[in-house]
mmCIF file of N, CA and C in Angstrom:
data_model
loop_
_atom_site.group_PDB
_atom_site.id
_atom_site.type_symbol
_atom_site.label_atom_id
_atom_site.label_comp_id
_atom_site.label_asym_id
_atom_site.label_seq_id
_atom_site.Cartn_x
_atom_site.Cartn_y
_atom_site.Cartn_z
ATOM 1 N N GLU M 80 -9.401 -27.652 14.065
ATOM 2 C CA GLU M 80 -9.019 -27.715 12.677
ATOM 3 C C GLU M 80 -8.117 -26.534 12.344
ATOM 4 N N PRO M 81 -7.255 -26.685 11.331
ATOM 5 C CA PRO M 81 -6.405 -25.563 10.921
ATOM 6 C C PRO M 81 -7.246 -24.370 10.454
ATOM 7 N N LEU M 82 -6.705 -23.192 10.672
ATOM 8 C CA LEU M 82 -7.336 -21.944 10.228
ATOM 9 C C LEU M 82 -6.393 -21.281 9.232
ATOM 10 N N THR M 83 -6.879 -21.012 8.035
ATOM 11 C CA THR M 83 -6.089 -20.322 7.014
ATOM 12 C C THR M 83 -6.737 -18.976 6.735
ATOM 13 N N PHE M 84 -5.901 -17.923 6.695
ATOM 14 C CA PHE M 84 -6.447 -16.579 6.487
ATOM 15 C C PHE M 84 -5.422 -15.673 5.829
ATOM 16 N N THR M 85 -5.923 -14.587 5.286
ATOM 17 C CA THR M 85 -5.097 -13.466 4.848
ATOM 18 C C THR M 85 -5.565 -12.249 5.632
ATOM 19 N N THR M 86 -4.716 -11.245 5.704
ATOM 20 C CA THR M 86 -5.070 -10.048 6.457
ATOM 21 C C THR M 86 -4.252 -8.865 5.952
ATOM 22 N N ALA M 87 -4.774 -7.676 6.191
ATOM 23 C CA ALA M 87 -4.049 -6.448 5.872
ATOM 24 C C ALA M 87 -4.567 -5.336 6.770
ATOM 25 N N LEU M 88 -3.692 -4.420 7.113
ATOM 26 C CA LEU M 88 -4.053 -3.257 7.926
ATOM 27 C C LEU M 88 -4.294 -2.093 6.974
ATOM 28 N N HIS M 89 -5.524 -1.686 6.826
ATOM 29 C CA HIS M 89 -5.895 -0.681 5.832
ATOM 30 C C HIS M 89 -5.487 0.716 6.295
ATOM 31 N N SER M 90 -4.285 1.113 5.904
ATOM 32 C CA SER M 90 -3.705 2.382 6.331
ATOM 33 C C SER M 90 -3.728 3.384 5.183
ATOM 34 N N TYR M 91 -4.403 4.476 5.403
ATOM 35 C CA TYR M 91 -4.508 5.536 4.402
ATOM 36 C C TYR M 91 -3.752 6.751 4.935
ATOM 37 N N PHE M 92 -2.855 7.288 4.123
ATOM 38 C CA PHE M 92 -2.020 8.397 4.542
ATOM 39 C C PHE M 92 -2.352 9.642 3.718
ATOM 40 N N THR M 93 -2.592 10.739 4.414
ATOM 41 C CA THR M 93 -2.807 12.016 3.751
ATOM 42 C C THR M 93 -1.508 12.417 3.067
ATOM 43 N N ALA M 94 -1.614 12.739 1.802
ATOM 44 C CA ALA M 94 -0.430 13.145 1.045
ATOM 45 C C ALA M 94 -0.882 13.866 -0.214
ATOM 46 N N ASP M 95 -0.075 14.805 -0.652
ATOM 47 C CA ASP M 95 -0.290 15.448 -1.939
ATOM 48 C C ASP M 95 0.438 14.591 -2.965
ATOM 49 N N VAL M 96 -0.298 13.784 -3.719
ATOM 50 C CA VAL M 96 0.355 12.820 -4.606
ATOM 51 C C VAL M 96 1.247 13.471 -5.660
ATOM 52 N N LYS M 97 1.017 14.755 -5.971
ATOM 53 C CA LYS M 97 1.898 15.456 -6.920
ATOM 54 C C LYS M 97 3.307 15.630 -6.354
ATOM 55 N N HIS M 98 3.411 15.650 -5.021
ATOM 56 C CA HIS M 98 4.697 15.879 -4.370
ATOM 57 C C HIS M 98 5.181 14.668 -3.573
ATOM 58 N N LEU M 99 4.600 13.503 -3.808
ATOM 59 C CA LEU M 99 4.885 12.313 -3.016
ATOM 60 C C LEU M 99 5.911 11.422 -3.700
ATOM 61 N N THR M 100 6.914 11.010 -2.933
ATOM 62 C CA THR M 100 7.837 9.974 -3.387
ATOM 63 C C THR M 100 7.733 8.809 -2.404
ATOM 64 N N ILE M 101 7.859 7.610 -2.943
ATOM 65 C CA ILE M 101 7.737 6.390 -2.149
ATOM 66 C C ILE M 101 9.019 5.600 -2.321
ATOM 67 N N LYS M 102 9.659 5.270 -1.215
ATOM 68 C CA LYS M 102 10.912 4.514 -1.234
ATOM 69 C C LYS M 102 10.718 3.210 -0.466
ATOM 70 N N GLY M 103 11.476 2.196 -0.843
ATOM 71 C CA GLY M 103 11.463 0.931 -0.125
ATOM 72 C C GLY M 103 10.748 -0.191 -0.861
ATOM 73 N N LEU M 104 10.179 0.098 -2.024
ATOM 74 C CA LEU M 104 9.472 -0.926 -2.792
ATOM 75 C C LEU M 104 10.130 -1.208 -4.138
ATOM 76 N N ASP M 105 11.089 -0.391 -4.533
ATOM 77 C CA ASP M 105 11.662 -0.459 -5.881
ATOM 78 C C ASP M 105 12.327 -1.798 -6.220
ATOM 79 N N ALA M 106 12.814 -2.527 -5.227
ATOM 80 C CA ALA M 106 13.536 -3.775 -5.486
ATOM 81 C C ALA M 106 12.661 -5.005 -5.265
ATOM 82 N N THR M 107 11.350 -4.822 -5.182
ATOM 83 C CA THR M 107 10.441 -5.907 -4.817
ATOM 84 C C THR M 107 9.456 -6.213 -5.947
ATOM 85 N N PRO M 108 9.346 -7.483 -6.353
ATOM 86 C CA PRO M 108 8.319 -7.863 -7.337
ATOM 87 C C PRO M 108 6.923 -7.621 -6.755
ATOM 88 N N PHE M 109 5.939 -7.435 -7.636
ATOM 89 C CA PHE M 109 4.601 -7.141 -7.142
ATOM 90 C C PHE M 109 3.526 -7.747 -8.036
ATOM 91 N N GLN M 110 2.398 -8.017 -7.400
ATOM 92 C CA GLN M 110 1.202 -8.428 -8.135
ATOM 93 C C GLN M 110 0.487 -7.153 -8.535
ATOM 94 N N ASP M 111 0.225 -6.986 -9.824
ATOM 95 C CA ASP M 111 -0.392 -5.768 -10.319
ATOM 96 C C ASP M 111 -1.847 -6.040 -10.677
ATOM 97 N N ASP M 112 -2.755 -5.582 -9.837
ATOM 98 C CA ASP M 112 -4.176 -5.806 -10.094
ATOM 99 C C ASP M 112 -4.688 -4.975 -11.261
ATOM 100 N N MET M 113 -3.912 -4.012 -11.722
ATOM 101 C CA MET M 113 -4.269 -3.262 -12.929
ATOM 102 C C MET M 113 -3.897 -4.061 -14.185
ATOM 103 N N GLN M 114 -3.142 -5.149 -13.990
ATOM 104 C CA GLN M 114 -2.748 -6.040 -15.079
ATOM 105 C C GLN M 114 -3.316 -7.442 -14.842
ATOM 106 N N GLY M 115 -4.520 -7.508 -14.277
ATOM 107 C CA GLY M 115 -5.178 -8.789 -14.059
ATOM 108 C C GLY M 115 -4.567 -9.638 -12.967
ATOM 109 N N GLY M 116 -3.786 -9.031 -12.087
ATOM 110 C CA GLY M 116 -3.166 -9.773 -10.997
ATOM 111 C C GLY M 116 -1.854 -10.441 -11.374
ATOM 112 N N ALA M 117 -1.323 -10.117 -12.524
ATOM 113 C CA ALA M 117 -0.058 -10.719 -12.967
ATOM 114 C C ALA M 117 1.105 -10.209 -12.124
ATOM 115 N N MET M 118 2.030 -11.115 -11.813
ATOM 116 C CA MET M 118 3.242 -10.710 -11.104
ATOM 117 C C MET M 118 4.132 -9.920 -12.055
ATOM 118 N N GLN M 119 4.710 -8.855 -11.522
ATOM 119 C CA GLN M 119 5.586 -7.971 -12.289
ATOM 120 C C GLN M 119 6.961 -7.954 -11.633
ATOM 121 N N PRO M 120 8.006 -7.806 -12.423
ATOM 122 C CA PRO M 120 9.336 -7.711 -11.825
ATOM 123 C C PRO M 120 9.488 -6.393 -11.073
ATOM 124 N N ALA M 121 10.442 -6.369 -10.182
ATOM 125 C CA ALA M 121 10.734 -5.147 -9.432
ATOM 126 C C ALA M 121 11.004 -4.000 -10.382
ATOM 127 N N SER M 122 10.482 -2.821 -10.026
ATOM 128 C CA SER M 122 10.710 -1.615 -10.817
ATOM 129 C C SER M 122 10.449 -0.412 -9.925
ATOM 130 N N PRO M 123 11.033 0.740 -10.264
ATOM 131 C CA PRO M 123 10.804 1.932 -9.447
ATOM 132 C C PRO M 123 9.322 2.301 -9.386
ATOM 133 N N VAL M 124 8.874 2.741 -8.216
ATOM 134 C CA VAL M 124 7.482 3.151 -8.040
ATOM 135 C C VAL M 124 7.202 4.417 -8.827
ATOM 136 N N GLY M 125 8.081 5.384 -8.766
ATOM 137 C CA GLY M 125 7.856 6.651 -9.456
ATOM 138 C C GLY M 125 6.718 7.442 -8.826
ATOM 139 N N ARG M 126 6.239 8.423 -9.520
ATOM 140 C CA ARG M 126 5.112 9.244 -9.045
ATOM 141 C C ARG M 126 3.800 8.534 -9.332
ATOM 142 N N ILE M 127 2.833 8.770 -8.489
ATOM 143 C CA ILE M 127 1.493 8.251 -8.738
ATOM 144 C C ILE M 127 0.797 9.240 -9.668
ATOM 145 N N ASP M 128 0.519 8.764 -10.895
ATOM 146 C CA ASP M 128 -0.135 9.619 -11.883
ATOM 147 C C ASP M 128 -1.224 8.866 -12.644
ATOM 148 N N LYS M 129 -1.655 7.737 -12.049
ATOM 149 C CA LYS M 129 -2.728 6.917 -12.593
ATOM 150 C C LYS M 129 -3.163 5.954 -11.492
ATOM 151 N N GLU M 130 -4.226 5.206 -11.739
ATOM 152 C CA GLU M 130 -4.681 4.238 -10.738
ATOM 153 C C GLU M 130 -3.581 3.221 -10.477
ATOM 154 N N VAL M 131 -3.354 2.961 -9.198
ATOM 155 C CA VAL M 131 -2.341 2.003 -8.763
ATOM 156 C C VAL M 131 -3.011 1.031 -7.798
ATOM 157 N N ASP M 132 -2.808 -0.276 -8.039
ATOM 158 C CA ASP M 132 -3.352 -1.306 -7.160
ATOM 159 C C ASP M 132 -2.395 -2.489 -7.194
ATOM 160 N N ARG M 133 -1.442 -2.480 -6.263
ATOM 161 C CA ARG M 133 -0.358 -3.467 -6.270
ATOM 162 C C ARG M 133 -0.214 -4.115 -4.901
ATOM 163 N N ILE M 134 0.291 -5.339 -4.932
ATOM 164 C CA ILE M 134 0.694 -6.017 -3.704
ATOM 165 C C ILE M 134 2.148 -6.422 -3.890
ATOM 166 N N TYR M 135 3.025 -5.811 -3.114
ATOM 167 C CA TYR M 135 4.451 -6.123 -3.155
ATOM 168 C C TYR M 135 4.711 -7.325 -2.259
ATOM 169 N N LYS M 136 5.445 -8.299 -2.779
ATOM 170 C CA LYS M 136 5.650 -9.574 -2.092
ATOM 171 C C LYS M 136 6.956 -9.579 -1.296
ATOM 172 N N ASN M 137 6.844 -9.967 -0.042
ATOM 173 C CA ASN M 137 8.000 -10.153 0.838
ATOM 174 C C ASN M 137 8.875 -8.906 0.928
ATOM 175 N N VAL M 138 8.264 -7.819 1.331
ATOM 176 C CA VAL M 138 8.988 -6.558 1.500
ATOM 177 C C VAL M 138 9.851 -6.660 2.751
ATOM 178 N N THR M 139 11.109 -6.315 2.589
ATOM 179 C CA THR M 139 12.002 -6.263 3.744
ATOM 180 C C THR M 139 12.389 -4.803 3.955
ATOM 181 N N GLY M 140 12.467 -4.392 5.178
ATOM 182 C CA GLY M 140 12.821 -3.012 5.474
ATOM 183 C C GLY M 140 11.605 -2.109 5.497
ATOM 184 N N GLU M 141 11.889 -0.828 5.615
ATOM 185 C CA GLU M 141 10.813 0.152 5.763
ATOM 186 C C GLU M 141 10.384 0.724 4.421
ATOM 187 N N VAL M 142 9.140 1.169 4.390
ATOM 188 C CA VAL M 142 8.608 1.913 3.255
ATOM 189 C C VAL M 142 8.521 3.360 3.714
ATOM 190 N N THR M 143 9.008 4.282 2.898
ATOM 191 C CA THR M 143 9.041 5.693 3.272
ATOM 192 C C THR M 143 8.212 6.510 2.298
ATOM 193 N N LEU M 144 7.326 7.321 2.855
ATOM 194 C CA LEU M 144 6.520 8.262 2.080
ATOM 195 C C LEU M 144 7.043 9.658 2.390
ATOM 196 N N LYS M 145 7.528 10.342 1.375
ATOM 197 C CA LYS M 145 8.007 11.701 1.565
ATOM 198 C C LYS M 145 7.125 12.642 0.773
ATOM 199 N N ASP M 146 6.419 13.516 1.490
ATOM 200 C CA ASP M 146 5.526 14.497 0.884
ATOM 201 C C ASP M 146 6.244 15.841 0.916
ATOM 202 N N ALA M 147 6.871 16.194 -0.202
ATOM 203 C CA ALA M 147 7.642 17.438 -0.263
ATOM 204 C C ALA M 147 6.754 18.656 -0.085
ATOM 205 N N GLY M 148 5.496 18.580 -0.521
ATOM 206 C CA GLY M 148 4.580 19.702 -0.371
ATOM 207 C C GLY M 148 4.260 20.001 1.082
ATOM 208 N N ALA M 149 4.069 18.968 1.881
ATOM 209 C CA ALA M 149 3.739 19.136 3.302
ATOM 210 C C ALA M 149 4.973 19.154 4.185
ATOM 211 N N GLY M 150 6.116 18.750 3.629
ATOM 212 C CA GLY M 150 7.334 18.699 4.427
ATOM 213 C C GLY M 150 7.298 17.598 5.477
ATOM 214 N N THR M 151 6.729 16.446 5.111
ATOM 215 C CA THR M 151 6.643 15.331 6.046
ATOM 216 C C THR M 151 7.271 14.080 5.456
ATOM 217 N N GLU M 152 7.718 13.226 6.349
ATOM 218 C CA GLU M 152 8.238 11.918 5.971
ATOM 219 C C GLU M 152 7.632 10.890 6.916
ATOM 220 N N THR M 153 7.052 9.851 6.334
ATOM 221 C CA THR M 153 6.413 8.799 7.113
ATOM 222 C C THR M 153 7.071 7.481 6.762
ATOM 223 N N THR M 154 7.453 6.723 7.784
ATOM 224 C CA THR M 154 8.007 5.393 7.555
ATOM 225 C C THR M 154 7.022 4.359 8.094
ATOM 226 N N ILE M 155 6.919 3.266 7.368
ATOM 227 C CA ILE M 155 6.010 2.188 7.719
ATOM 228 C C ILE M 155 6.819 0.897 7.709
ATOM 229 N N VAL M 156 6.766 0.159 8.809
ATOM 230 C CA VAL M 156 7.497 -1.093 8.928
ATOM 231 C C VAL M 156 6.527 -2.167 9.406
ATOM 232 N N GLY M 157 6.543 -3.315 8.751
ATOM 233 C CA GLY M 157 5.687 -4.423 9.153
ATOM 234 C C GLY M 157 6.478 -5.495 9.868
ATOM 235 N N ASP M 158 5.798 -6.211 10.740
ATOM 236 C CA ASP M 158 6.382 -7.348 11.440
ATOM 237 C C ASP M 158 5.377 -8.497 11.353
ATOM 238 N N GLY M 159 5.780 -9.594 10.746
ATOM 239 C CA GLY M 159 4.871 -10.721 10.575
ATOM 240 C C GLY M 159 3.897 -10.513 9.429
ATOM 241 N N MET M 160 4.055 -9.411 8.719
ATOM 242 C CA MET M 160 3.184 -9.069 7.599
ATOM 243 C C MET M 160 4.086 -8.709 6.421
ATOM 244 N N PRO M 161 4.462 -9.692 5.611
ATOM 245 C CA PRO M 161 5.515 -9.481 4.616
ATOM 246 C C PRO M 161 5.109 -8.738 3.352
ATOM 247 N N ASP M 162 3.812 -8.630 3.099
ATOM 248 C CA ASP M 162 3.367 -8.003 1.853
ATOM 249 C C ASP M 162 2.943 -6.557 2.097
ATOM 250 N N VAL M 163 3.040 -5.731 1.062
ATOM 251 C CA VAL M 163 2.648 -4.324 1.172
ATOM 252 C C VAL M 163 1.747 -3.965 -0.004
ATOM 253 N N VAL M 164 0.578 -3.438 0.320
ATOM 254 C CA VAL M 164 -0.349 -2.942 -0.692
ATOM 255 C C VAL M 164 -0.037 -1.470 -0.954
ATOM 256 N N LEU M 165 -0.014 -1.101 -2.219
ATOM 257 C CA LEU M 165 0.073 0.297 -2.631
ATOM 258 C C LEU M 165 -1.149 0.551 -3.495
ATOM 259 N N TRP M 166 -2.012 1.514 -3.069
ATOM 260 C CA TRP M 166 -3.265 1.744 -3.769
ATOM 261 C C TRP M 166 -3.612 3.221 -3.815
ATOM 262 N N ASN M 167 -4.043 3.650 -4.981
ATOM 263 C CA ASN M 167 -4.661 4.956 -5.173
ATOM 264 C C ASN M 167 -5.647 4.790 -6.323
ATOM 265 N N PRO M 168 -6.917 5.177 -6.129
ATOM 266 C CA PRO M 168 -7.946 4.896 -7.130
ATOM 267 C C PRO M 168 -7.923 5.792 -8.367
ATOM 268 N N TRP M 169 -7.218 6.870 -8.313
ATOM 269 C CA TRP M 169 -7.125 7.886 -9.365
ATOM 270 C C TRP M 169 -8.514 8.385 -9.748
ATOM 271 N N VAL M 170 -8.646 9.019 -10.885
ATOM 272 C CA VAL M 170 -9.836 9.800 -11.220
ATOM 273 C C VAL M 170 -11.092 8.940 -11.402
ATOM 274 N N GLU M 171 -11.058 8.010 -12.350
ATOM 275 C CA GLU M 171 -12.273 7.278 -12.725
ATOM 276 C C GLU M 171 -12.842 6.464 -11.571
ATOM 277 N N LYS M 172 -11.991 5.731 -10.862
ATOM 278 C CA LYS M 172 -12.493 4.905 -9.760
ATOM 279 C C LYS M 172 -12.978 5.775 -8.610
ATOM 280 N N THR M 173 -12.309 6.889 -8.344
ATOM 281 C CA THR M 173 -12.764 7.786 -7.284
ATOM 282 C C THR M 173 -14.184 8.249 -7.569
ATOM 283 N N LEU M 174 -14.488 8.557 -8.811
ATOM 284 C CA LEU M 174 -15.832 9.001 -9.170
ATOM 285 C C LEU M 174 -16.883 7.911 -8.930
ATOM 286 N N ARG M 175 -16.471 6.646 -8.993
ATOM 287 C CA ARG M 175 -17.403 5.534 -8.757
ATOM 288 C C ARG M 175 -17.558 5.201 -7.276
ATOM 289 N N LEU M 176 -16.628 5.635 -6.447
ATOM 290 C CA LEU M 176 -16.667 5.332 -5.013
ATOM 291 C C LEU M 176 -17.488 6.405 -4.308
ATOM 292 N N LYS M 177 -18.620 6.037 -3.804
ATOM 293 C CA LYS M 177 -19.572 6.998 -3.219
ATOM 294 C C LYS M 177 -19.057 7.677 -1.959
ATOM 295 N N ASP M 178 -18.103 7.046 -1.264
ATOM 296 C CA ASP M 178 -17.642 7.611 0.006
ATOM 297 C C ASP M 178 -16.419 8.521 -0.136
ATOM 298 N N LEU M 179 -16.029 8.842 -1.371
ATOM 299 C CA LEU M 179 -14.883 9.721 -1.596
ATOM 300 C C LEU M 179 -15.300 10.975 -2.352
ATOM 301 N N PRO M 180 -14.781 12.133 -1.950
ATOM 302 C CA PRO M 180 -14.989 13.337 -2.759
ATOM 303 C C PRO M 180 -14.305 13.165 -4.120
ATOM 304 N N GLU M 181 -14.764 13.913 -5.105
ATOM 305 C CA GLU M 181 -14.261 13.773 -6.478
ATOM 306 C C GLU M 181 -12.753 13.939 -6.607
ATOM 307 N N ASP M 182 -12.145 14.767 -5.775
ATOM 308 C CA ASP M 182 -10.706 15.013 -5.891
ATOM 309 C C ASP M 182 -9.888 14.259 -4.845
ATOM 310 N N ALA M 183 -10.488 13.301 -4.157
ATOM 311 C CA ALA M 183 -9.815 12.599 -3.052
ATOM 312 C C ALA M 183 -8.519 11.934 -3.477
ATOM 313 N N TYR M 184 -8.473 11.379 -4.684
ATOM 314 C CA TYR M 184 -7.286 10.667 -5.154
ATOM 315 C C TYR M 184 -6.025 11.530 -5.106
ATOM 316 N N GLN M 185 -6.192 12.845 -5.127
ATOM 317 C CA GLN M 185 -5.043 13.755 -5.093
ATOM 318 C C GLN M 185 -4.461 13.923 -3.693
ATOM 319 N N HIS M 186 -5.184 13.430 -2.678
ATOM 320 C CA HIS M 186 -4.841 13.765 -1.299
ATOM 321 C C HIS M 186 -4.547 12.579 -0.397
ATOM 322 N N PHE M 187 -4.392 11.369 -0.958
ATOM 323 C CA PHE M 187 -4.060 10.235 -0.101
ATOM 324 C C PHE M 187 -3.407 9.118 -0.899
ATOM 325 N N VAL M 188 -2.767 8.249 -0.154
ATOM 326 C CA VAL M 188 -2.253 7.000 -0.703
ATOM 327 C C VAL M 188 -2.471 5.936 0.373
ATOM 328 N N CYS M 189 -2.789 4.746 -0.079
ATOM 329 C CA CYS M 189 -2.928 3.613 0.836
ATOM 330 C C CYS M 189 -1.637 2.801 0.754
ATOM 331 N N VAL M 190 -0.992 2.623 1.893
ATOM 332 C CA VAL M 190 0.182 1.756 2.011
ATOM 333 C C VAL M 190 -0.074 0.908 3.243
ATOM 334 N N GLU M 191 -0.247 -0.389 3.035
ATOM 335 C CA GLU M 191 -0.620 -1.245 4.159
ATOM 336 C C GLU M 191 0.151 -2.552 4.124
ATOM 337 N N HIS M 192 0.651 -2.928 5.296
ATOM 338 C CA HIS M 192 1.281 -4.234 5.425
ATOM 339 C C HIS M 192 0.212 -5.296 5.610
ATOM 340 N N GLY M 193 0.538 -6.493 5.169
ATOM 341 C CA GLY M 193 -0.394 -7.596 5.326
ATOM 342 C C GLY M 193 0.269 -8.933 5.069
ATOM 343 N N ALA M 194 -0.489 -9.972 5.303
ATOM 344 C CA ALA M 194 -0.133 -11.337 4.919
ATOM 345 C C ALA M 194 -1.192 -11.710 3.891
ATOM 346 N N ILE M 195 -0.864 -11.518 2.627
ATOM 347 C CA ILE M 195 -1.870 -11.567 1.571
ATOM 348 C C ILE M 195 -1.554 -12.633 0.525
ATOM 349 N N LEU M 196 -0.404 -12.542 -0.098
ATOM 350 C CA LEU M 196 -0.085 -13.418 -1.228
ATOM 351 C C LEU M 196 0.195 -14.851 -0.798
ATOM 352 N N THR M 197 0.682 -15.043 0.422
ATOM 353 C CA THR M 197 0.849 -16.375 0.997
ATOM 354 C C THR M 197 0.015 -16.413 2.264
ATOM 355 N N PRO M 198 -1.143 -17.064 2.227
ATOM 356 C CA PRO M 198 -2.006 -17.102 3.407
ATOM 357 C C PRO M 198 -1.296 -17.727 4.617
ATOM 358 N N VAL M 199 -1.710 -17.302 5.790
ATOM 359 C CA VAL M 199 -1.205 -17.842 7.054
ATOM 360 C C VAL M 199 -2.088 -19.031 7.425
ATOM 361 N N THR M 200 -1.471 -20.128 7.826
ATOM 362 C CA THR M 200 -2.225 -21.280 8.328
ATOM 363 C C THR M 200 -1.771 -21.576 9.744
ATOM 364 N N LEU M 201 -2.735 -21.608 10.663
ATOM 365 C CA LEU M 201 -2.472 -21.928 12.058
ATOM 366 C C LEU M 201 -3.072 -23.278 12.390
ATOM 367 N N GLN M 202 -2.304 -24.074 13.067
ATOM 368 C CA GLN M 202 -2.809 -25.341 13.593
ATOM 369 C C GLN M 202 -3.501 -25.062 14.921
ATOM 370 N N PRO M 203 -4.373 -25.950 15.363
ATOM 371 C CA PRO M 203 -5.036 -25.737 16.648
ATOM 372 C C PRO M 203 -4.027 -25.441 17.754
ATOM 373 N N GLY M 204 -4.290 -24.390 18.514
ATOM 374 C CA GLY M 204 -3.418 -23.993 19.624
ATOM 375 C C GLY M 204 -2.305 -23.041 19.230
ATOM 376 N N GLU M 205 -2.048 -22.853 17.954
ATOM 377 C CA GLU M 205 -1.004 -21.925 17.515
ATOM 378 C C GLU M 205 -1.524 -20.495 17.531
ATOM 379 N N THR M 206 -0.602 -19.561 17.639
ATOM 380 C CA THR M 206 -0.949 -18.146 17.574
ATOM 381 C C THR M 206 -0.137 -17.486 16.472
ATOM 382 N N TRP M 207 -0.605 -16.328 16.052
ATOM 383 C CA TRP M 207 0.075 -15.534 15.032
ATOM 384 C C TRP M 207 -0.016 -14.077 15.448
ATOM 385 N N THR M 208 1.030 -13.332 15.196
ATOM 386 C CA THR M 208 1.026 -11.904 15.504
ATOM 387 C C THR M 208 1.558 -11.147 14.290
ATOM 388 N N GLY M 209 0.877 -10.072 13.961
ATOM 389 C CA GLY M 209 1.338 -9.187 12.898
ATOM 390 C C GLY M 209 1.152 -7.753 13.364
ATOM 391 N N SER M 210 2.062 -6.883 12.957
ATOM 392 C CA SER M 210 1.948 -5.481 13.365
ATOM 393 C C SER M 210 2.542 -4.577 12.293
ATOM 394 N N GLN M 211 2.235 -3.310 12.444
ATOM 395 C CA GLN M 211 2.737 -2.279 11.553
ATOM 396 C C GLN M 211 3.102 -1.083 12.413
ATOM 397 N N LEU M 212 4.320 -0.602 12.268
ATOM 398 C CA LEU M 212 4.775 0.567 13.010
ATOM 399 C C LEU M 212 4.864 1.740 12.047
ATOM 400 N N VAL M 213 4.183 2.834 12.385
ATOM 401 C CA VAL M 213 4.160 4.033 11.552
ATOM 402 C C VAL M 213 4.800 5.174 12.327
ATOM 403 N N THR M 214 5.762 5.839 11.697
ATOM 404 C CA THR M 214 6.445 6.973 12.313
ATOM 405 C C THR M 214 6.429 8.132 11.327
ATOM 406 N N SER M 215 5.979 9.292 11.779
ATOM 407 C CA SER M 215 5.955 10.489 10.925
ATOM 408 C C SER M 215 6.768 11.599 11.568
ATOM 409 N N ARG M 216 7.381 12.400 10.711
ATOM 410 C CA ARG M 216 8.145 13.539 11.209
ATOM 411 C C ARG M 216 8.160 14.640 10.159
ATOM 412 N N LYS M 217 8.384 15.872 10.606
ATOM 413 C CA LYS M 217 8.586 16.996 9.698
ATOM 414 C C LYS M 217 10.027 16.931 9.187
ATOM 415 N N VAL M 218 10.200 17.268 7.908
ATOM 416 C CA VAL M 218 11.565 17.277 7.341
ATOM 417 C C VAL M 218 11.862 18.622 6.729
#
């Protein structure tokens, strides 16, 4: 029988969110879970200064995280995984998450490729491959 699924690679990147810029998502519409899952038109990501929970649809090209405080640049590229999650729980949600220190939201961002908004369906005998390539360097 056919198999239908969604998937995502839960990638959390250490970053000082006060000094973090994110490139590669500005031209992509996204589902905003902070707005009840409503699709939003493309707009600049800007700085993370509140809870963010988005799924960007059909991202083409790389997503770049530049942490000016740490002097690092990380690029993330997906293959077979067209959607990109951008998540940071910010203050209130971090306090509710038992596995995070109170100030954790200041020190990470989740950027993960996946096949989420359009589920993958495989017929019997078919295969599917998805991957994410992460490259970091000092700048």
